[in-house]
Short mmCIF file of C-alpha atoms in Angstrom, two decimals:
data_model
loop_
_atom_site.label_atom_id
_atom_site.label_comp_id
_atom_site.label_asym_id
_atom_site.label_seq_id
_atom_site.Cartn_x
_atom_site.Cartn_y
_atom_site.Cartn_z
CA MET A 60 -75.62 3.85 107.56
CA CYS A 61 -73.30 2.30 110.00
CA LYS A 62 -70.08 0.88 108.88
CA SER A 63 -70.70 -2.67 109.88
CA CYS A 64 -74.38 -2.57 108.38
CA GLU A 65 -73.16 -3.51 104.59
CA SER A 66 -69.94 -5.85 105.78
CA PHE A 67 -71.90 -7.78 108.02
CA LYS A 68 -73.41 -9.82 105.89
CA LEU A 69 -70.75 -10.42 103.56
CA HIS A 70 -68.58 -11.72 106.49
CA LEU A 71 -70.98 -14.08 108.05
CA MET A 72 -70.64 -16.04 104.35
CA GLU A 73 -66.85 -16.39 104.90
CA GLY A 74 -67.50 -19.40 107.54
CA GLU A 75 -65.50 -19.18 110.99
CA LEU A 76 -63.16 -16.35 110.22
CA GLY A 77 -65.72 -14.28 108.60
CA ARG A 78 -67.97 -14.23 112.02
CA LYS A 79 -64.59 -13.15 113.89
CA LYS A 80 -64.41 -10.09 111.29
CA ALA A 81 -67.95 -9.61 111.61
CA ALA A 82 -68.02 -9.41 115.37
CA GLN A 83 -64.82 -7.23 115.10
CA GLY A 84 -66.60 -4.58 112.78
CA LEU A 85 -68.81 -4.35 115.44
CA PHE A 86 -66.29 -3.41 118.13
CA GLU A 87 -64.87 -0.81 115.85
CA GLU A 88 -68.21 0.81 115.60
CA GLU A 89 -68.05 3.97 117.33
CA ILE A 90 -71.74 4.49 117.99
CA ILE A 91 -72.05 1.07 119.77
CA GLN A 92 -69.49 2.12 122.37
CA LYS A 93 -71.30 5.13 122.82
CA HIS A 94 -74.26 3.82 123.59
CA ALA A 95 -72.68 1.09 125.83
CA ARG A 96 -70.90 3.59 127.85
CA TYR A 97 -73.69 5.51 128.24
CA PHE A 98 -75.85 2.59 129.40
CA TYR A 99 -73.01 1.31 131.85
CA TRP A 100 -73.08 5.12 133.44
CA LYS A 101 -76.99 5.11 133.65
CA TYR A 102 -77.71 1.73 135.01
CA GLN A 103 -74.26 1.59 136.78
CA ARG A 104 -75.86 0.49 139.99
CA PHE A 105 -77.81 -2.82 137.95
CA VAL A 106 -74.91 -2.92 135.95
CA SER A 107 -72.45 -3.80 138.73
CA LEU A 108 -74.42 -6.61 140.04
CA ASP A 109 -74.31 -8.53 136.53
CA TYR A 110 -71.19 -7.58 134.93
CA ASN A 111 -68.19 -7.45 137.08
CA SER A 112 -66.22 -4.74 134.63
CA TRP A 113 -67.40 -2.03 131.78
CA GLU A 114 -65.61 -4.61 129.52
CA ASP A 115 -67.77 -7.40 130.34
CA PHE A 116 -71.51 -5.20 129.92
CA TYR A 117 -69.49 -3.69 126.68
CA VAL A 118 -68.92 -7.23 125.36
CA GLU A 119 -72.32 -8.45 125.79
CA VAL A 120 -74.04 -5.56 124.48
CA VAL A 121 -71.86 -6.50 121.39
CA LEU A 122 -72.60 -10.16 121.52
CA ARG A 123 -76.49 -9.39 121.51
CA ILE A 124 -75.75 -7.07 118.45
CA PHE A 125 -74.18 -9.66 116.94
CA LYS A 126 -76.90 -12.38 118.00
CA GLU A 127 -79.50 -10.45 116.16
CA LYS A 128 -77.85 -9.54 113.07
CA GLU A 129 -76.81 -13.01 112.67
CA ALA A 130 -80.53 -13.75 112.83
CA GLY A 131 -80.95 -11.63 110.27
CA ARG A 132 -83.14 -9.48 112.38
CA GLY A 133 -80.72 -6.44 112.45
CA PRO A 134 -81.43 -2.91 111.59
CA LYS A 135 -82.11 -2.22 107.87
CA ASP A 136 -81.09 1.67 107.95
CA ASN A 137 -81.28 3.38 111.26
CA CYS A 138 -78.47 1.85 113.06
CA ASP A 139 -77.77 4.19 115.38
CA GLY A 140 -81.45 3.98 116.66
CA TYR A 141 -81.68 0.37 116.62
CA TYR A 142 -78.05 0.15 118.47
CA TYR A 143 -79.49 2.50 121.11
CA LYS A 144 -82.61 0.50 121.53
CA LEU A 145 -81.35 -2.72 121.93
CA THR A 146 -78.70 -1.51 124.33
CA ARG A 147 -81.23 -0.15 126.64
CA ASN A 148 -83.43 -3.34 126.27
CA ILE A 149 -80.30 -5.41 127.90
CA CYS A 150 -80.44 -2.76 130.59
CA GLU A 151 -84.10 -3.13 131.03
CA GLU A 152 -84.06 -6.77 131.19
CA MET A 153 -80.59 -6.91 133.52
CA VAL A 154 -82.98 -4.41 136.12
CA ARG A 155 -85.97 -6.78 135.84
CA SER A 156 -83.65 -10.10 136.14
CA THR A 157 -82.22 -8.13 138.96
CA ASN A 158 -85.15 -7.45 141.29
CA LYS A 159 -86.31 -10.91 140.84
CA SER A 160 -83.09 -12.53 141.54
CA LYS A 161 -83.07 -10.25 144.33
CA ALA A 162 -86.34 -11.25 145.64
CA VAL A 163 -85.16 -14.95 145.42
CA GLN A 164 -82.04 -14.10 147.00
CA ASP A 165 -83.72 -12.77 149.83
CA GLU A 166 -85.77 -15.88 150.18
CA LEU A 167 -82.92 -18.30 150.33
CA SER A 168 -81.58 -16.18 152.79
CA ARG A 169 -84.27 -16.50 155.25
CA LEU A 170 -85.29 -19.93 154.41
CA ASP A 171 -84.65 -21.40 157.71
CA GLU A 172 -86.86 -18.81 159.15
CA LEU A 173 -89.28 -19.55 156.90
CA THR A 174 -89.17 -23.33 157.02
CA GLY A 175 -88.50 -23.70 160.72
CA ASP A 176 -85.67 -25.95 159.76
CA PRO A 177 -82.11 -24.14 161.14
CA TYR A 178 -79.99 -26.77 158.88
CA ILE A 179 -82.12 -26.33 155.82
CA ILE A 180 -78.92 -24.45 154.08
CA GLU A 181 -76.41 -26.71 154.89
CA LYS A 182 -78.83 -29.56 153.55
CA VAL A 183 -78.46 -27.96 150.12
CA LYS A 184 -74.57 -27.77 150.66
CA LYS A 185 -74.80 -31.44 151.29
CA TYR A 186 -76.27 -32.04 147.87
CA ILE A 187 -73.96 -29.60 146.37
CA ASN A 188 -71.28 -31.61 147.51
CA GLN A 189 -72.45 -34.43 146.00
CA LEU A 190 -72.32 -33.11 142.49
CA GLU A 191 -69.04 -33.60 140.26
CA CYS A 192 -66.40 -31.02 140.97
CA LYS A 193 -67.19 -28.86 137.93
CA CYS A 194 -70.71 -28.42 139.59
CA ASN A 195 -69.97 -28.22 143.13
CA ARG A 196 -67.00 -25.66 142.48
CA LEU A 197 -69.27 -23.25 140.38
CA LEU A 198 -72.59 -23.64 142.67
CA TYR A 199 -70.54 -22.84 145.76
CA HIS A 200 -68.84 -20.16 144.66
CA TYR A 201 -71.21 -18.33 142.71
CA HIS A 202 -74.18 -18.90 144.51
CA ILE A 203 -73.32 -19.84 148.41
CA GLU A 204 -69.95 -18.51 149.22
CA GLU A 205 -69.94 -15.18 151.38
CA GLN A 206 -67.86 -13.57 148.97
CA LEU A 207 -69.53 -14.82 145.98
CA VAL A 208 -67.50 -14.89 142.74
CA ARG A 209 -69.35 -13.40 139.73
CA ASP A 210 -66.24 -12.88 137.48
CA LYS A 211 -66.05 -15.60 135.00
CA LYS A 212 -62.92 -15.38 134.25
CA GLU A 213 -61.95 -16.16 137.95
CA LEU A 214 -64.31 -19.22 138.38
CA VAL A 215 -62.40 -20.17 135.24
CA ASN A 216 -59.36 -20.26 137.32
CA ILE A 217 -61.15 -21.82 140.27
CA LEU A 218 -62.29 -24.78 138.10
CA LYS A 219 -58.57 -25.25 136.72
CA ASP A 220 -57.11 -24.74 140.11
CA LYS A 221 -59.70 -27.45 141.85
CA CYS A 222 -60.99 -29.69 139.14
CA GLY A 223 -58.06 -29.51 136.69
CA LYS A 224 -60.04 -28.70 133.73
CA GLU A 225 -59.88 -25.95 131.46
CA TYR A 226 -63.09 -24.22 130.72
CA THR A 227 -63.80 -21.46 128.39
CA ILE A 228 -64.99 -17.97 129.86
CA GLY A 229 -68.14 -17.95 127.25
CA SER A 230 -69.01 -21.71 128.20
CA ILE A 231 -69.24 -20.84 132.32
CA PRO A 232 -73.33 -19.40 131.91
CA VAL A 233 -73.90 -22.65 130.40
CA HIS A 234 -72.41 -24.82 133.30
CA LEU A 235 -73.82 -23.25 135.79
CA SER A 236 -77.08 -23.23 133.85
CA GLY A 237 -76.87 -27.06 133.64
CA CYS A 238 -75.29 -27.15 137.30
CA LEU A 239 -78.25 -25.91 138.94
CA ASN A 240 -80.82 -27.92 137.32
CA LYS A 241 -78.91 -31.21 138.52
CA LEU A 242 -79.18 -29.55 142.07
CA THR A 243 -82.64 -28.79 141.71
CA GLU A 244 -83.54 -32.07 140.75
CA LEU A 245 -81.48 -33.58 143.68
CA VAL A 246 -83.35 -31.16 145.99
CA GLU A 247 -86.64 -31.89 144.84
CA ASN A 248 -86.67 -35.43 145.10
CA ASP A 249 -84.46 -35.06 148.19
CA PRO A 250 -82.80 -39.03 147.64
CA ASP A 251 -80.99 -38.64 151.04
CA HIS A 252 -84.48 -37.72 153.07
CA LEU A 253 -82.41 -34.60 154.40
CA PHE A 254 -85.45 -32.54 154.19
CA MET B 187 -96.32 -29.51 140.59
CA GLU B 188 -97.67 -27.52 139.02
CA ASN B 189 -100.20 -25.92 141.45
CA THR B 190 -97.44 -25.82 143.71
CA SER B 191 -95.34 -23.85 141.45
CA ILE B 192 -97.94 -21.48 140.70
CA LYS B 193 -98.57 -21.07 144.80
CA PHE B 194 -94.70 -20.69 145.24
CA GLN B 195 -94.74 -17.78 142.40
CA GLU B 196 -97.60 -15.70 144.00
CA TYR B 197 -96.00 -15.97 147.25
CA LEU B 198 -92.59 -14.90 145.52
CA ASP B 199 -94.50 -12.30 144.36
CA HIS B 200 -96.12 -11.12 147.05
CA ARG B 201 -100.17 -11.90 145.45
CA LEU B 202 -101.11 -14.02 148.20
CA SER B 203 -103.31 -12.66 150.85
CA PRO B 204 -101.94 -12.46 154.31
CA GLU B 205 -104.63 -15.75 155.63
CA GLU B 206 -103.25 -17.46 152.42
CA GLU B 207 -99.45 -16.16 153.18
CA ALA B 208 -99.85 -17.67 156.64
CA ALA B 209 -101.45 -20.69 155.66
CA PHE B 210 -98.60 -21.42 153.08
CA LYS B 211 -96.14 -20.52 155.48
CA ALA B 212 -97.58 -23.38 158.20
CA GLU B 213 -97.77 -25.84 155.58
CA LEU B 214 -93.93 -25.12 154.85
CA GLN B 215 -93.07 -25.92 158.17
CA ILE B 216 -95.12 -28.80 158.74
CA ASP B 217 -95.07 -30.58 154.94
CA LYS B 218 -91.16 -31.82 154.01
CA LYS B 219 -91.92 -32.88 150.47
CA LEU B 220 -93.26 -29.09 150.03
CA LYS B 221 -89.82 -27.55 151.83
CA SER B 222 -87.68 -29.49 149.27
CA LYS B 223 -89.96 -28.46 146.13
CA PHE B 224 -90.00 -24.86 147.37
CA VAL B 225 -86.32 -24.71 147.64
CA ALA B 226 -85.62 -26.58 144.40
CA PHE B 227 -88.41 -24.27 142.98
CA LEU B 228 -86.07 -21.10 144.22
CA LEU B 229 -82.99 -22.74 143.09
CA LYS B 230 -84.81 -23.19 139.83
CA LYS B 231 -85.47 -19.28 139.99
CA LEU B 232 -81.89 -18.36 140.26
CA GLN B 233 -80.97 -19.78 136.75
CA VAL B 234 -80.12 -16.43 134.16
CA GLN B 235 -81.17 -17.61 130.81
CA ASP B 236 -78.17 -17.16 128.51
CA ALA B 237 -79.73 -16.40 125.07
CA VAL B 238 -76.30 -17.00 123.40
CA ASP B 239 -74.71 -19.96 122.57
CA PRO B 240 -71.48 -20.59 124.53
CA ASP B 241 -69.71 -20.68 121.17
CA THR B 242 -70.96 -17.52 119.78
CA ARG B 243 -70.13 -15.72 123.44
CA GLU B 244 -66.51 -17.42 123.61
CA MET B 245 -65.97 -15.98 120.07
CA VAL B 246 -66.87 -12.44 120.47
CA SER B 247 -65.06 -12.44 123.90
CA GLU B 248 -61.84 -13.98 122.05
CA VAL B 249 -62.61 -11.15 119.31
CA TYR B 250 -62.60 -8.45 121.68
CA ARG B 251 -59.45 -9.92 123.83
CA ASN B 252 -57.41 -9.52 120.86
CA MET B 253 -57.91 -6.15 120.30
CA THR B 254 -56.94 -2.72 121.79
CA PRO B 255 -59.45 -2.86 124.83
CA VAL B 256 -62.12 0.09 124.66
CA LYS B 257 -61.77 2.09 127.65
CA MET B 258 -64.57 3.35 129.98
CA SER B 259 -64.99 7.06 130.34
CA ASN B 260 -68.54 8.79 131.24
CA PRO B 261 -70.29 9.58 127.98
CA SER B 262 -70.00 13.04 126.97
CA LYS B 263 -72.45 16.06 128.01
CA ILE B 264 -73.43 16.57 124.73
CA TYR B 265 -74.26 13.11 124.01
CA ARG B 266 -75.93 12.83 127.08
CA LEU B 267 -77.97 16.30 126.17
CA ASN B 268 -78.90 14.42 122.34
CA ARG B 269 -79.68 11.44 124.36
CA PHE B 270 -82.10 13.27 127.02
CA ALA B 271 -83.40 15.30 123.74
CA SER B 272 -84.17 11.84 121.67
CA ASP B 273 -85.82 10.07 125.09
CA ASN B 274 -87.92 13.39 125.64
CA TRP B 275 -88.72 14.25 122.40
CA PRO B 276 -92.69 13.91 122.79
CA LYS B 277 -92.42 16.23 126.01
CA LEU B 278 -89.74 18.52 124.73
CA ALA B 279 -92.06 19.16 121.60
CA ALA B 280 -95.21 19.73 123.75
CA ALA B 281 -93.36 22.41 125.80
CA ALA B 282 -91.61 23.82 122.62
CA SER B 283 -95.04 24.13 120.89
CA PHE B 284 -96.51 25.47 124.32
CA LEU B 285 -93.83 27.86 124.43
CA LEU B 286 -94.52 28.80 120.49
CA VAL B 287 -97.95 29.52 121.10
CA MET B 288 -97.39 31.70 124.24
CA SER B 289 -94.98 33.52 122.79
CA TYR B 290 -96.87 33.79 119.78
CA LEU B 291 -100.08 34.79 121.48
CA ILE B 292 -97.94 37.39 123.41
CA SER B 293 -96.24 38.51 120.28
CA VAL B 294 -99.59 39.29 118.97
CA TYR B 295 -100.99 41.13 121.78
CA THR B 296 -98.05 43.48 122.29
CA SER B 297 -97.12 43.86 118.75
CA ASP B 298 -100.65 44.83 118.25
CA ALA B 299 -100.71 47.57 120.86
CA HIS B 300 -96.97 48.40 120.00
CA ASN B 301 -97.70 48.64 116.18
CA THR B 302 -100.86 50.49 116.79
CA GLY B 303 -99.19 52.74 119.15
CA LYS B 304 -95.85 53.65 117.14
CA ASN B 305 -98.04 54.10 113.82
CA LEU B 306 -100.65 56.55 116.07
CA ASN B 307 -97.23 58.43 117.02
CA GLU B 308 -96.49 58.86 113.47
CA ILE B 309 -99.90 59.85 112.15
CA MET B 310 -100.25 62.82 115.30
CA LEU B 311 -100.14 65.93 114.34
CA GLU B 312 -97.56 68.19 116.02
CA PRO B 313 -98.88 71.29 117.87
CA ILE B 314 -98.41 74.58 116.56
CA SER B 315 -95.27 76.17 117.43
CA MET B 316 -95.17 79.81 119.22
CA GLU B 317 -91.77 80.31 120.50
CA ARG B 318 -90.52 83.74 119.89
CA ALA B 319 -94.23 84.37 119.03
CA SER B 320 -93.95 87.78 121.28
CA SER B 321 -91.08 89.97 121.36
CA SER B 322 -92.13 90.80 124.89
CA ASP B 323 -91.12 88.72 127.75
CA MET B 324 -91.41 85.09 127.55
CA GLN B 325 -95.05 84.06 128.19
CA LEU B 326 -96.67 80.90 129.98
CA TYR B 327 -97.84 79.63 126.20
CA GLU B 328 -94.23 80.58 124.77
CA LYS B 329 -92.43 78.49 127.19
CA ALA B 330 -94.78 75.65 126.88
CA SER B 331 -94.05 75.74 123.33
CA TYR B 332 -90.67 75.67 123.91
CA PHE B 333 -90.55 72.82 126.23
CA TYR B 334 -92.57 71.15 123.76
CA PHE B 335 -90.08 71.15 120.86
CA LYS B 336 -87.03 69.67 122.90
CA PRO B 337 -85.53 66.93 121.07
CA LYS B 338 -88.20 64.82 123.60
CA PRO B 339 -91.13 66.82 125.21
CA LEU B 340 -90.53 67.81 128.71
CA THR B 341 -93.41 66.79 130.41
CA ASP B 342 -92.33 67.42 133.57
CA SER B 343 -91.88 71.00 132.84
CA LEU B 344 -95.13 71.08 130.82
CA GLU B 345 -96.94 69.32 133.57
CA GLY B 346 -95.58 72.24 136.08
CA LEU B 347 -97.03 74.91 133.99
CA SER B 348 -100.52 72.91 133.31
CA ASN B 349 -100.62 72.70 137.10
CA ALA B 350 -100.38 76.37 137.34
CA CYS B 351 -103.22 77.11 135.40
CA ARG B 352 -106.91 77.36 137.59
CA ALA B 353 -108.85 76.82 134.18
CA PHE B 354 -107.68 75.67 130.33
CA CYS B 355 -104.57 76.91 129.25
CA LEU B 356 -102.26 76.60 126.60
CA PRO B 357 -99.49 74.36 128.50
CA LYS B 358 -102.45 71.76 128.73
CA TYR B 359 -102.41 71.83 124.70
CA TYR B 360 -98.60 70.97 124.73
CA LEU B 361 -99.31 68.53 127.44
CA ALA B 362 -101.67 67.01 125.39
CA HIS B 363 -99.62 66.77 122.54
CA ALA B 364 -96.24 65.76 124.74
CA TYR B 365 -98.42 63.11 126.17
CA LEU B 366 -99.80 61.54 122.68
CA LYS B 367 -96.02 61.47 121.17
CA ASN B 368 -94.95 59.43 124.50
CA GLU B 369 -97.77 56.94 123.83
CA GLN B 370 -99.55 58.07 127.16
CA TYR B 371 -103.29 57.64 125.63
CA ASP B 372 -105.58 57.97 128.62
CA LYS B 373 -103.39 61.25 129.96
CA ALA B 374 -103.52 62.33 126.24
CA ASN B 375 -107.20 61.49 125.72
CA LEU B 376 -108.08 63.36 128.99
CA LEU B 377 -106.32 66.70 127.89
CA PHE B 378 -107.66 66.69 124.47
CA GLU B 379 -110.76 66.20 125.14
CA GLU B 380 -110.58 69.43 127.32
CA CYS B 381 -108.85 71.05 124.36
CA LEU B 382 -111.82 70.16 122.53
CA LYS B 383 -114.36 71.61 124.96
CA ASN B 384 -112.29 74.76 125.10
CA ILE B 385 -112.08 75.04 121.21
CA ASP B 386 -113.69 78.52 121.44
CA TYR B 387 -110.47 79.27 123.50
CA LEU B 388 -108.49 78.34 121.16
CA ASN B 389 -109.75 79.54 118.26
CA GLN B 390 -108.97 82.75 120.06
CA ILE B 391 -105.08 82.37 120.01
CA PRO B 392 -104.29 84.08 116.46
CA GLN B 393 -101.96 81.06 115.84
CA LEU B 394 -104.31 78.69 116.34
CA GLN B 395 -107.43 79.47 114.75
CA GLY B 396 -108.50 77.11 112.10
CA HIS B 397 -106.60 74.29 113.69
CA ASP B 398 -109.43 72.51 115.43
CA GLN B 399 -109.53 69.93 112.89
CA GLU B 400 -106.10 68.63 114.02
CA ILE B 401 -107.00 68.60 117.52
CA ARG B 402 -110.04 66.68 116.86
CA LEU B 403 -107.80 64.23 114.83
CA ASN B 404 -105.54 63.76 117.74
CA VAL B 405 -108.25 63.19 119.97
CA LEU B 406 -109.25 60.41 117.86
CA ILE B 407 -106.03 59.02 117.76
CA SER B 408 -105.83 58.89 121.45
CA ARG B 409 -109.13 57.35 121.58
CA ALA B 410 -107.85 54.96 119.32
CA GLY B 411 -104.50 54.61 121.21
CA LEU B 412 -107.00 53.80 124.12
CA LYS B 413 -109.16 50.68 122.36
CA MET B 414 -112.01 52.52 123.06
CA ASN B 415 -114.85 51.97 120.59
CA SER B 416 -113.89 51.62 117.02
CA ARG B 417 -117.06 51.94 115.42
CA GLU B 418 -117.52 55.40 117.47
CA ILE B 419 -114.14 56.84 116.45
CA LEU B 420 -114.68 55.45 113.09
CA ASN B 421 -118.02 57.39 113.02
CA ASP B 422 -116.50 60.53 113.86
CA LEU B 423 -113.46 60.32 111.81
CA ASP B 424 -115.56 59.76 108.77
CA GLN B 425 -117.33 63.10 109.53
CA LEU B 426 -113.98 64.36 109.91
CA ILE B 427 -112.64 63.39 106.52
CA SER B 428 -115.76 64.49 105.01
CA GLU B 429 -115.09 67.97 106.27
CA LEU B 430 -111.44 67.93 104.50
CA GLN B 431 -110.17 68.50 101.32
CA PRO B 432 -108.26 65.76 99.64
CA ASN B 433 -105.06 67.75 99.45
CA ASP B 434 -105.19 68.96 103.36
CA ASP B 435 -102.15 67.49 105.35
CA ILE B 436 -104.59 66.22 107.83
CA PHE B 437 -106.48 64.31 105.24
CA GLU B 438 -103.79 62.10 104.31
CA ARG B 439 -103.12 61.15 107.99
CA ALA B 440 -106.99 60.54 109.08
CA GLN B 441 -106.98 58.37 105.99
CA SER B 442 -104.41 56.52 107.63
CA LEU B 443 -106.18 56.35 110.94
CA ARG B 444 -108.52 54.97 108.94
CA LYS B 445 -106.86 52.41 107.67
CA LEU B 446 -105.26 51.20 110.87
CA LEU B 447 -108.72 51.17 112.75
CA ASN B 448 -109.91 48.77 109.50
#
């Protein structure tokens, strides 16, 4: 039986403080660290695309385990096997999404050639510029700029510097997703008839 | 919109035929609406679905930030070996089973021959010693006996003596025993069969008179060592046993051979 299995549910009953304790219990679980290390080492090529550092990856693994256990789907007795499989699944998902996103990135990079429109990226940028500061900066640095910024902490700093607002690291993926939705809508409707 | 999305996805997955792909690309260059939809589709595909709500993400990240950072080091060799074994256990189990079966079969095959040989060695009857049988100069057979009764029979010397004989001679009798002792059943069998053919000659030697049954038993042992027809060996052995008295030393050995052959 793993250390955190029994105490996890009890901690959850203690409200927000208990959730933190439960998360801390998972971080203290040595076997999770071992599996995370192993998969970080094994999937290095893919991990480096999605996670800036080992710590990002490790936090992601613990986070996913936390969510699974919180939803009552956690391990009953074979914690080691469960943690191992979950960590492996995260990595497999990562590989799949990396491959998919690579295909999309490839298509985006040769969009001008494909559409016969040399200014197509500039047109997309124009729509990005129409978005509010948060989305403008996030999309520009995360998807458009030559040196893409994938470090969430750095993105938070950029948003603070350029937009004057403080965002949490955890909220960055949600903002990114929302901003991308806005941009997609703009491009699809093409209100300025740029395309 | 749904149809176009399917088409875009098919294009992205390279599921369009070359003709369809060419037609799609041509349309993309002309149709502005399709162009904007395609760009929107690609942008949508960039979205990474986050399965975790931002609050939980932030909470877990904060918990980690307040702890001592966990250092990244390469997983230990033992851990990797353990993982390799866990991940590949069906293959490893199949390989191990195969090796186990093979080693069992090999051991059965070799141990059968080995055990038989070992027991046959124990059963065989030693030749009659003729050392110092004469007070005159050492005769050929005395030398042969001397070479045989060394801690390990001097087969080379016995072969030398045997080769010097034009016809059957006593060194061959000792050499047959030496071969049997060394589990060289093929050579032993040839020589013992020769001894059997020359049993009259051997019976003329006073020390060997009445020992023909011992030679017959050794012939059967050498045949058993060569895994010759066991039924024939058993028939001959039964014949020999019927001629023996239960208190004979050779009787017990003949029975042992019988047990081995059954």
